[in-house]
XYZ file of C-alpha atoms in Angstrom:
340
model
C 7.451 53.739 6.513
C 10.267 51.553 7.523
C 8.349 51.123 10.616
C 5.495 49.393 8.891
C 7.452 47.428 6.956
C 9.554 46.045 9.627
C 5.555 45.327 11.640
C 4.414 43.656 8.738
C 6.886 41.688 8.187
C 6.651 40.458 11.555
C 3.197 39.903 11.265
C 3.598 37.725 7.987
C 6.618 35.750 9.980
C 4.181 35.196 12.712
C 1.387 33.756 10.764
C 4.078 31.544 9.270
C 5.775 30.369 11.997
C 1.935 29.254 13.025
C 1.256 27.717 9.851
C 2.789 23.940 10.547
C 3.970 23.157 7.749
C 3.916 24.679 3.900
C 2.280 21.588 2.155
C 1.658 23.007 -1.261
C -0.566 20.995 -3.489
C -3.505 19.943 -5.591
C -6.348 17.867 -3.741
C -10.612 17.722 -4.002
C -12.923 16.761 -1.890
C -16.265 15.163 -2.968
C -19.414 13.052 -2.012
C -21.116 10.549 -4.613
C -24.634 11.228 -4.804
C -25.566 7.394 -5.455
C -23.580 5.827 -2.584
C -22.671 8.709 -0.683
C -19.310 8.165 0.039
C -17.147 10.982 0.856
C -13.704 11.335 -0.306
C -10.636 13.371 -0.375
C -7.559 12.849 -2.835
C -3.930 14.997 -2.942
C -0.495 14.998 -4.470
C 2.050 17.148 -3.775
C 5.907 17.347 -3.417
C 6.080 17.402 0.043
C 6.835 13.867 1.858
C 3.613 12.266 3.235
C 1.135 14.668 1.989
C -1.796 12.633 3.061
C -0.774 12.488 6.621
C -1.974 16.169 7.491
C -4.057 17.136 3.988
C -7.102 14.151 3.938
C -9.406 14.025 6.595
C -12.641 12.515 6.373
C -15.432 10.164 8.432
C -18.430 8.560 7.354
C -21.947 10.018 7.498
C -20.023 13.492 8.679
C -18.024 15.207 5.700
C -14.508 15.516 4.352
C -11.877 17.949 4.572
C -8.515 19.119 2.527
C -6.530 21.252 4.480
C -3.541 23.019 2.518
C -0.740 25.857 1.284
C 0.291 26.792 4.401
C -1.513 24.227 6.533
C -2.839 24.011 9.687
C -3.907 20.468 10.521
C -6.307 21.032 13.196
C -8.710 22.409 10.579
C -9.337 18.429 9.624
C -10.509 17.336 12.750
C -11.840 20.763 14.112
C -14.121 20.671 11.018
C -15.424 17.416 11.686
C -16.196 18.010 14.829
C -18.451 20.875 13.847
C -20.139 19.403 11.017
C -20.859 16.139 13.178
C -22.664 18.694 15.753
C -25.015 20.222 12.882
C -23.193 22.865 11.404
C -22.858 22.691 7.370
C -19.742 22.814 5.581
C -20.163 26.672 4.728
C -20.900 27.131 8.313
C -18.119 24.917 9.456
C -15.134 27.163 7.147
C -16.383 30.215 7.982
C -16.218 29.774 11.807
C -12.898 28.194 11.086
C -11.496 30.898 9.280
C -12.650 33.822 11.517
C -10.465 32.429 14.739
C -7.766 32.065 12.420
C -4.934 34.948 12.262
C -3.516 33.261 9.570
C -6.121 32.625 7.129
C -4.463 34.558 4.365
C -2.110 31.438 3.896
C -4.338 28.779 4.405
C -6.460 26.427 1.378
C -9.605 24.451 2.780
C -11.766 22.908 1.455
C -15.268 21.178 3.174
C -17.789 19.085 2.306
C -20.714 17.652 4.196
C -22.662 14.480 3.969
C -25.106 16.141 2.192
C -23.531 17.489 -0.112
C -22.563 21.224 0.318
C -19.371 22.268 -0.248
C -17.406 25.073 1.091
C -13.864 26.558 0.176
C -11.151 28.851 0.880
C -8.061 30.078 -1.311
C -6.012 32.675 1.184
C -4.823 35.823 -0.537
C -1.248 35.011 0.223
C -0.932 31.392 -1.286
C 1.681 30.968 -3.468
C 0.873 31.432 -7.390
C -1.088 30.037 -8.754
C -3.369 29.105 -6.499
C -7.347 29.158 -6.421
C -10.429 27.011 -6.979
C -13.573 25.985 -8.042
C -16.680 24.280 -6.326
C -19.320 22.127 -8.111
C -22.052 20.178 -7.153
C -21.069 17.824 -4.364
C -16.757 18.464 -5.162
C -14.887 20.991 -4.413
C -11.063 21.171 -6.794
C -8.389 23.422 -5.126
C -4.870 23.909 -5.671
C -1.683 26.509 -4.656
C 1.998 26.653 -6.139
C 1.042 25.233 -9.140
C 2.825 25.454 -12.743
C -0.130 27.853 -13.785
C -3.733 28.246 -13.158
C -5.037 25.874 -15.540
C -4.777 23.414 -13.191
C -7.740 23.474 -10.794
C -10.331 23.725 -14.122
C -8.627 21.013 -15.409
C -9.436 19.123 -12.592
C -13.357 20.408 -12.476
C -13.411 19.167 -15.919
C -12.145 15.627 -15.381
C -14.240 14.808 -12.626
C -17.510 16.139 -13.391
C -16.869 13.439 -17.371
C -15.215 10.787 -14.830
C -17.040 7.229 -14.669
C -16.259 4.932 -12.001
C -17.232 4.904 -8.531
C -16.216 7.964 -6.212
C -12.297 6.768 -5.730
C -12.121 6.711 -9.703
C -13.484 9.763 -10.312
C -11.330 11.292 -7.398
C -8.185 9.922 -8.977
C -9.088 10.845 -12.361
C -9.456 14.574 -11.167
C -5.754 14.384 -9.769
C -4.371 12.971 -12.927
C -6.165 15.849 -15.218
C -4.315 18.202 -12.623
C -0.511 16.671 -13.496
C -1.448 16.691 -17.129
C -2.039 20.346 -16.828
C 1.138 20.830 -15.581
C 0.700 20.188 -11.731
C 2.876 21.198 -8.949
C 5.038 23.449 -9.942
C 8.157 21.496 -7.887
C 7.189 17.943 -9.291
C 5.406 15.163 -7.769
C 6.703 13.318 -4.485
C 3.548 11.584 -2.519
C -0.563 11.062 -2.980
C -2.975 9.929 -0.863
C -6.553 8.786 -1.543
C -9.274 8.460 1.291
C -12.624 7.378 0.917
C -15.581 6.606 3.435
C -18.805 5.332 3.682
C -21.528 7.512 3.266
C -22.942 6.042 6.617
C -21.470 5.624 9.911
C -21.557 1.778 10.724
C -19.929 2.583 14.176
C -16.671 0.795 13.338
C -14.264 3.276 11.394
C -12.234 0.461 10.122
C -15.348 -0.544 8.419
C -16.582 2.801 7.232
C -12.712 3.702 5.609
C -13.795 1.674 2.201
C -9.947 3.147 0.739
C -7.189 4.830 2.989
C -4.059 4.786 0.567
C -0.927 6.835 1.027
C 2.160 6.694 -1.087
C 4.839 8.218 0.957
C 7.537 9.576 -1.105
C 7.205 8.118 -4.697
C 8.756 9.387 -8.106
C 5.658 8.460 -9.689
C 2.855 8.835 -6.914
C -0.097 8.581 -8.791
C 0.234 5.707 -10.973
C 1.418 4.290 -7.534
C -2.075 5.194 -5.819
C -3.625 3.661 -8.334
C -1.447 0.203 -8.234
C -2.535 0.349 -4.932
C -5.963 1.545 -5.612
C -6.531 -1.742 -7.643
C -4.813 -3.852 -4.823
C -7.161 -2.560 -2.398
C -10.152 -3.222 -4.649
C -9.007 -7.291 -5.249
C -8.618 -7.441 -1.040
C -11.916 -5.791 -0.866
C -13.444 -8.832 -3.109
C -11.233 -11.529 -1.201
C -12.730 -10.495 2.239
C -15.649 -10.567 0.752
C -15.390 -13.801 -0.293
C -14.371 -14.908 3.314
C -17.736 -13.327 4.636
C -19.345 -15.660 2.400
C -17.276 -19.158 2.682
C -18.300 -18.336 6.522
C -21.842 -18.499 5.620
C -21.547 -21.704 3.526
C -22.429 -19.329 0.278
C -19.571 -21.369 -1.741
C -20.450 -20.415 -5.178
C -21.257 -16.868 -4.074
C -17.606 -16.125 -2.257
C -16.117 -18.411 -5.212
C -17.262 -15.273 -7.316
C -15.411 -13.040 -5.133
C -12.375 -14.861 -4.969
C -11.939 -15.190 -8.941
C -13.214 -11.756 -8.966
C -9.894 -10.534 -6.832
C -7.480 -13.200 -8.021
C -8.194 -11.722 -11.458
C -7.643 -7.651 -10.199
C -4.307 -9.164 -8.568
C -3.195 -11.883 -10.551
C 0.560 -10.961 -9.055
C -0.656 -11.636 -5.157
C 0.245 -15.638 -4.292
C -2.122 -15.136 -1.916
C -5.415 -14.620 -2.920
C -6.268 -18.091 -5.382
C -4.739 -19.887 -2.431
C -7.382 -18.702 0.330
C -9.887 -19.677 -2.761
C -8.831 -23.273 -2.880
C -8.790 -23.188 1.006
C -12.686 -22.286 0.762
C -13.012 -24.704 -2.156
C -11.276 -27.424 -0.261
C -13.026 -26.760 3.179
C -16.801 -27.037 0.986
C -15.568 -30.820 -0.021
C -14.719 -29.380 -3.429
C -10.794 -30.463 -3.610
C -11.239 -31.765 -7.170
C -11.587 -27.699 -8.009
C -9.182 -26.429 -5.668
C -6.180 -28.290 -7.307
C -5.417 -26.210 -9.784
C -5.401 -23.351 -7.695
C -3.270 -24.986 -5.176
C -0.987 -26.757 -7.646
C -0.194 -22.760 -9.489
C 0.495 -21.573 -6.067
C 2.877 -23.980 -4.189
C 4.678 -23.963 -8.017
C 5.138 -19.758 -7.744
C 5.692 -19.864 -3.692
C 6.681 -23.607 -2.502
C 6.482 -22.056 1.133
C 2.001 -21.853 0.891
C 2.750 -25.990 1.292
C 4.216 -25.704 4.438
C 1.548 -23.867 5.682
C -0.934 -25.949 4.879
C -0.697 -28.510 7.904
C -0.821 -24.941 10.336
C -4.616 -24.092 9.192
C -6.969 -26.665 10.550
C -5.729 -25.933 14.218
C -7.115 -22.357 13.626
C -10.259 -23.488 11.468
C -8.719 -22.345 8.280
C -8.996 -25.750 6.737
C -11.520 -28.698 8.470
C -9.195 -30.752 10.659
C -9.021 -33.841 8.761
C -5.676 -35.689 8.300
C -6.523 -37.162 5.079
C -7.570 -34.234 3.383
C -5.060 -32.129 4.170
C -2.224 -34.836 3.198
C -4.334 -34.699 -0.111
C -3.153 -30.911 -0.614
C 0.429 -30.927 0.730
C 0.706 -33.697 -2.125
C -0.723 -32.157 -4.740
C 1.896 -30.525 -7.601
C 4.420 -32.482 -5.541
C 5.438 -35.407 -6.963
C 3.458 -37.847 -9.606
C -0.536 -37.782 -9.634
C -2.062 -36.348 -6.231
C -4.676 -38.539 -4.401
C -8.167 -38.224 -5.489
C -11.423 -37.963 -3.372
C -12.985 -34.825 -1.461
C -13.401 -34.762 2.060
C -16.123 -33.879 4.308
C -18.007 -30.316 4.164
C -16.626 -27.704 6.683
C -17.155 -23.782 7.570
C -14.293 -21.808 7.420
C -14.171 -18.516 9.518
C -12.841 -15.757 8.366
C -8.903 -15.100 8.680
């Protein structure tokens, strides 16, 4: 008897030592049947978490890999479902060439939709999960097993797009009680439900929040960040075009997610001011060089990179304005300005 003991215990030391690292935590994985989008959110208190827990790519699937993780099963799992297999198909082949799949939590999900998951018998308590249509919840070392239906719950009543539905799912899981340990980092990643070619176009949202006391209302800070930048870039696709109004939409639009970010009303008086609309882009100008006096100085830089039309007068006209007494009057000629 003390023979098998003393095998089995090297056994379980073995599968550990080939488990990378023991990131215990709370994640899903989902697809939005309108856009198709694929997504995968986590939190956990283990520094980084979405490093080695999120894996996803557009028109292929998304993966949460967990408890006692293994990494490779992101990639390895895209690679399969990208040559055919489905997410069912994908875990199970997975799991069979794994030794250590009593201490692993996956969870897969396709681009159309199926959904495929894994709770090893050795995860730490409690641990389990539960699949639904196009999601799959999963969680290990929690502070009881409320948690995973908690999250089913929340994200099958969730409005929003995909990301807000994702996050809403991980904040039903810390009101149930979440990790057992605490809370320490998040990570939200969400792609397009098809493949443009150009990953840094297909990742709509990659947020991490590395090691945070309060990592989910930090993802979502971010979250809404991300969203105004989305609208601003959007607005430079369309000042590019000559679509003024149009991108004007977009700028106000993110200025108004953002209202803290400098940044963003002054790139929408730059469009303003390149369409020969500098009687609008005052204002805009005039609140930012009053909350950061360094956007003047930057002014005179643009036109030599086609950020502003290169005209002297005109951009005199905006270095003045908010300066000192009433800034000159009069618009300038019409110019396209690329995008930054």
């Amino acid at each position: 008897m003390r023979l098998q003991a003393t095998f089995a215990t090297v056994i379980l030391a073995t599968t550990l030592a080939a488990a990378e690292r023991p990131v215990t935590t709370y994640s899903i994985v989902a697809r939005d049947a309108a856009t198709g989008e694929l997504g995968v959110a986590v939190q956990s208190h283990w520094f980084s978490v979405g490093s080695i827990v999120s894996w996803a790519e557009a028109g292929v699937g998304a993966v949460a890999t967990q408890s006692f993780v293994d990494p490779s099963y992101g990639p390895l799992a895209l690679d399969l479902l990208r040559a055919g297999r489905s997410a069912p198909e994908a875990l199970a082949g997975l799991l069979a060439a794994d030794g250590g799949r009593d201490v692993r939590q996956v969870a897969v999900i396709d681009a159309s939709g199926r959904v495929a998951a894994h709770t090893g018998a050795r995860c730490v308590a409690a641990a389990g999960h539960v699949t639904g249509d196009g999601f799959s919840v999963q969680a290990n070392l929690m502070d009881n097993p409320q948690v995973w239906p908690a999250m089913h719950g929340a994200f099958v009543k969730a409005q929003g797009d995909l990301a807000d539905r994702l996050l809403a799912a991980l904040d039903a899981a810390q009101a149930a009680g979440g990790d057992i340990r605490g809370k320490q980092s998040a990570a939200l990643l969400v792609v397009r439900g098809t493949a443009t070619g150009r990953p840094w176009v297909d990742r709509r949202f990659d947020l991490r929040i590395e090691d945070h006391p309060e990592p989910l209302v930090e993802l979502r800070r971010l979250l809404r960040l991300a969203r105004a930048y989305e609208r601003s870039n959007h607005g430079d696709e369309l000042a590019t075009l000559q679509r003024w109004d149009e991108a004007g939409r977009e700028y106000a639009a993110a200025a108004a997610l953002a209202p803290e970010i400098a940044e963003l009303p002054f790139w929408h008086a730059a469009a303003l001011a390149t369409a020969g609309r500098l009687d609008e882009a005052r204002p805009l100008f005039a609140a930012v060089f009053a909350r950061e006096p360094r956007w003047r100085e930057l002014v005179p830089r643009l036109p030599a990179a086609g950020l502003l039309p290169d005209d002297a007068e005109l951009i005199a006209k905006i270095v003045a304005i908010g300066d000192s007494g009433r800034p000159p009057t009069g618009d300038s000629q019409r110019s396209s300005r690329p995008p930054r």
